[in-house]
Each structure stands twice: as C-alpha cells, then as structure tokens.
C-alpha cells in the first residue's frame, strides 16, 4: 500500500514539474507567461518554496501567504523554527529573494527592497491580516529567523555558501 501512495505522489510531482518546465520553455521562447490552470498565486508561492526547502525528514510548512501584484510574503516553519520569505514573480514564476524574520513585515523595509511604496504598504497590511488568523505560537516562529538573507533560488544562506546576510534597518 505504501508503494502505491509513493507512486501517486511521484506521479503528481512529475506532472507539476512537467507543467513548470513547459511554462519555463514558453517564457524562454518569447511566449507570454501563463499561470498553471487552477493554481492560485498563493499555491504557486507555496510550491516554489517547497521545491527548494521541503525534505522528507524535514517538511516545510508554508502559511500566511500574501500576494500583491508581482510580490508575495509567506511565513514558513521547518524543524520547529520559522521565518518569512519575500518572493517576486519573474517571467511568470515565483522566485524567493529574501528570507528573514519580523523585519520583512515592515512596509518601510519592503520598500527598501525596490518594490513601490504603495505595493509595500498593501503587502505588509495583507500579511498582518493573514497572520492574525493564525495561532500566536505559529506566528512567533516566523520571528525566529535572525536577520535577512538574500536567496538566489538555490537555498538559504546558512545552507548554501555564498549568500549574503543582510541586516534590516533599525
């Protein structure tokens, strides 16, 4: 029975990857990017994060995903620790740019990343509203990430050499 569930899971993952590869190929050949049918931006953000960090022995839980245009903030928990991720849509694909803690909740900090101030304000407001719906102990784990780390799509700075740690402004 276990192998049947594993086969179904592998098939689902393969289909998801095939769809993502197809979208990437379309973008590379000058075709407009399109969303995978039936997948919301929030689901695509969660998928992008899990594709990088989810491990069988250490599953990644993504919660409180907020999207504003081509920017998204998401809270995450892994191994009893957590943080937040700032993502940007690039050619129709969500890419993680920063991981951090409470600093990523501040509209003033989000604006310093290059996003327009109006979008930063709306995104911070949406994230605050989304986090109010979660248990306090879960939101507290999002604050555990110390500092801010630039991510290039390959992983956290602590896990992949060469990523720069950046302190949020005080």
C-alpha positions as a printed NumPy array, in Angstrom:
array([[  0.   ,   0.   ,   0.   ],
       [  2.85 ,   2.392,   0.843],
       [  4.376,   1.956,  -2.626],
       [  1.008,   2.828,  -4.2  ],
       [  0.901,   6.119,  -2.252],
       [  4.522,   6.812,  -3.151],
       [  3.794,   6.154,  -6.837],
       [  0.817,   8.518,  -6.77 ],
       [  2.919,  11.183,  -5.043],
       [  5.738,  10.768,  -7.564],
       [  3.276,  10.985, -10.45 ],
       [  1.768,  14.178,  -9.031],
       [  5.22 ,  15.703,  -8.526],
       [  6.255,  14.721, -12.055],
       [  3.148,  16.312, -13.542],
       [  3.745,  19.506, -11.545],
       [  7.375,  19.648, -12.702],
       [  6.381,  18.986, -16.301],
       [  3.928,  21.873, -16.131],
       [  6.564,  24.182, -14.646],
       [  9.094,  23.156, -17.298],
       [  6.54 ,  23.816, -20.003],
       [  5.876,  27.302, -18.631],
       [  9.614,  27.984, -18.408],
       [ 10.1  ,  26.843, -22.008],
       [  7.283,  29.106, -23.178],
       [  8.849,  32.075, -21.39 ],
       [ 12.275,  31.27 , -22.838],
       [ 10.827,  31.262, -26.347],
       [  9.143,  34.644, -26.05 ],
       [  5.647,  33.357, -25.378],
       [  3.717,  35.171, -22.667],
       [  3.847,  33.526, -19.274],
       [  0.603,  31.928, -18.172],
       [ -0.433,  30.586, -14.83 ],
       [ -0.857,  26.847, -14.409],
       [ -4.598,  26.305, -14.769],
       [ -6.389,  26.1  , -11.468],
       [ -3.354,  27.173,  -9.408],
       [ -3.602,  30.383,  -7.411],
       [ -0.619,  32.664,  -6.811],
       [ -0.703,  31.604,  -3.163],
       [ -0.43 ,  27.927,  -4.161],
       [  2.352,  28.711,  -6.648],
       [  4.283,  30.579,  -3.916],
       [  3.977,  27.584,  -1.593],
       [  5.111,  25.25 ,  -4.388],
       [  8.154,  27.422,  -5.169],
       [  9.205,  27.422,  -1.516],
       [  8.678,  23.704,  -1.032],
       [ 10.575,  22.939,  -4.244],
       [ 13.68 ,  24.478,  -2.646],
       [ 13.394,  23.605,   1.022],
       [ 10.964,  20.732,   1.628],
       [ 12.662,  17.488,   2.655],
       [ 11.1  ,  14.152,   3.661],
       [ 12.868,  14.214,   7.038],
       [ 12.201,  17.943,   7.47 ],
       [  8.929,  19.061,   5.848],
       [  8.372,  22.752,   5.176],
       [  5.056,  24.231,   6.289],
       [  4.039,  27.399,   4.461],
       [  1.339,  29.627,   5.942],
       [  0.042,  33.175,   5.743],
       [  0.831,  33.708,   2.059],
       [  0.009,  37.251,   0.919],
       [  0.277,  38.412,  -2.68 ],
       [  0.251,  41.923,  -4.106],
       [  0.913,  42.102,  -7.843],
       [  4.291,  40.538,  -8.583],
       [  5.331,  40.394,  -4.891],
       [  4.491,  37.908,  -2.163],
       [  5.271,  37.374,   1.509],
       [  4.954,  33.971,   3.123],
       [  5.507,  32.624,   6.606],
       [  7.2  ,  29.239,   6.94 ],
       [  8.1  ,  26.7  ,   9.621],
       [ 10.651,  23.901,   9.388],
       [ 12.154,  21.865,  12.246],
       [ 10.381,  23.929,  14.933],
       [ 11.912,  27.16 ,  13.587],
       [ 10.473,  29.589,  11.13 ],
       [ 10.725,  32.799,   9.212],
       [  9.259,  34.746,   6.35 ],
       [ 10.132,  34.826,   2.668],
       [  9.814,  37.661,   0.171],
       [  9.161,  36.399,  -3.342],
       [  8.891,  38.17 ,  -6.683],
       [  7.268,  36.881,  -9.83 ],
       [  9.843,  36.702, -12.623],
       [  8.599,  35.698, -16.08 ],
       [  5.506,  34.117, -14.552],
       [  7.454,  32.128, -11.94 ],
       [  7.709,  32.899,  -8.211],
       [ 11.309,  33.288,  -7.028],
       [ 12.453,  33.706,  -3.411],
       [ 14.551,  36.868,  -2.978],
       [ 14.883,  37.244,   0.797],
       [ 14.313,  35.197,   3.925],
       [ 14.012,  36.936,   7.256],
       [ 12.002,  37.371,  10.406],
       [  9.906,  40.261,  11.644],
       [ 11.851,  42.771,   9.525],
       [ 10.044,  41.526,   6.427],
       [  6.704,  42.573,   7.933],
       [  7.592,  46.278,   7.815],
       [  6.352,  48.203,   4.785],
       [  9.325,  50.563,   5.137],
       [ 11.762,  47.639,   4.778],
       [  9.825,  46.126,   1.869],
       [ 10.029,  49.479,   0.053],
       [ 13.821,  49.44 ,   0.534],
       [ 13.98 ,  46.171,  -1.436],
       [ 12.939,  48.079,  -4.534],
       [  9.205,  47.482,  -4.585],
       [  6.961,  50.535,  -4.969],
       [  5.904,  52.045,  -1.637],
       [  2.194,  51.593,  -2.351],
       [  2.687,  47.879,  -3.019],
       [  4.883,  47.544,   0.084],
       [  2.155,  49.139,   2.22 ],
       [ -0.593,  46.884,   0.807],
       [  1.554,  43.732,   1.073],
       [  2.506,  44.468,   4.688],
       [ -1.167,  45.095,   5.524],
       [ -2.273,  41.871,   3.875],
       [  0.415,  39.894,   5.688],
       [ -0.602,  41.366,   9.037],
       [ -4.239,  40.437,   8.363],
       [ -3.283,  36.895,   7.263],
       [ -1.107,  36.348,  10.326],
       [ -3.938,  37.461,  12.66 ],
       [ -5.843,  34.353,  11.523],
       [ -3.054,  32.016,  12.688],
       [ -2.289,  30.722,  16.191],
       [  0.076,  33.019,  18.11 ],
       [  2.68 ,  30.272,  18.609],
       [  2.891,  29.758,  14.842],
       [  3.365,  33.479,  14.147],
       [  6.011,  33.602,  16.895],
       [  8.022,  31.005,  14.949],
       [  8.057,  33.325,  11.9  ],
       [ 10.015,  35.803,  14.048],
       [ 12.75 ,  33.266,  14.881],
       [ 14.75 ,  33.926,  11.712],
       [ 17.641,  36.221,  12.673],
       [ 18.469,  38.977,  10.195],
       [ 17.707,  38.888,   6.473],
       [ 19.361,  36.581,   3.944],
       [ 19.419,  37.097,   0.196],
       [ 18.322,  33.992,  -1.669],
       [ 19.071,  33.342,  -5.329],
       [ 16.709,  30.402,  -5.734],
       [ 19.243,  27.826,  -4.503],
       [ 18.534,  27.941,  -0.768],
       [ 19.077,  29.834,   2.486],
       [ 22.408,  31.474,   3.145],
       [ 23.03 ,  29.163,   6.082],
       [ 22.567,  26.149,   3.813],
       [ 24.303,  27.389,   0.689],
       [ 27.674,  29.155,   0.778],
       [ 27.959,  32.492,  -0.944],
       [ 24.659,  34.028,   0.137],
       [ 24.974,  37.376,   1.841],
       [ 23.376,  38.07 ,   5.19 ],
       [ 21.759,  41.486,   5.317],
       [ 20.527,  43.19 ,   8.477],
       [ 17.209,  45.02 ,   8.222],
       [ 17.337,  48.722,   9.069],
       [ 16.516,  49.693,  12.644]])
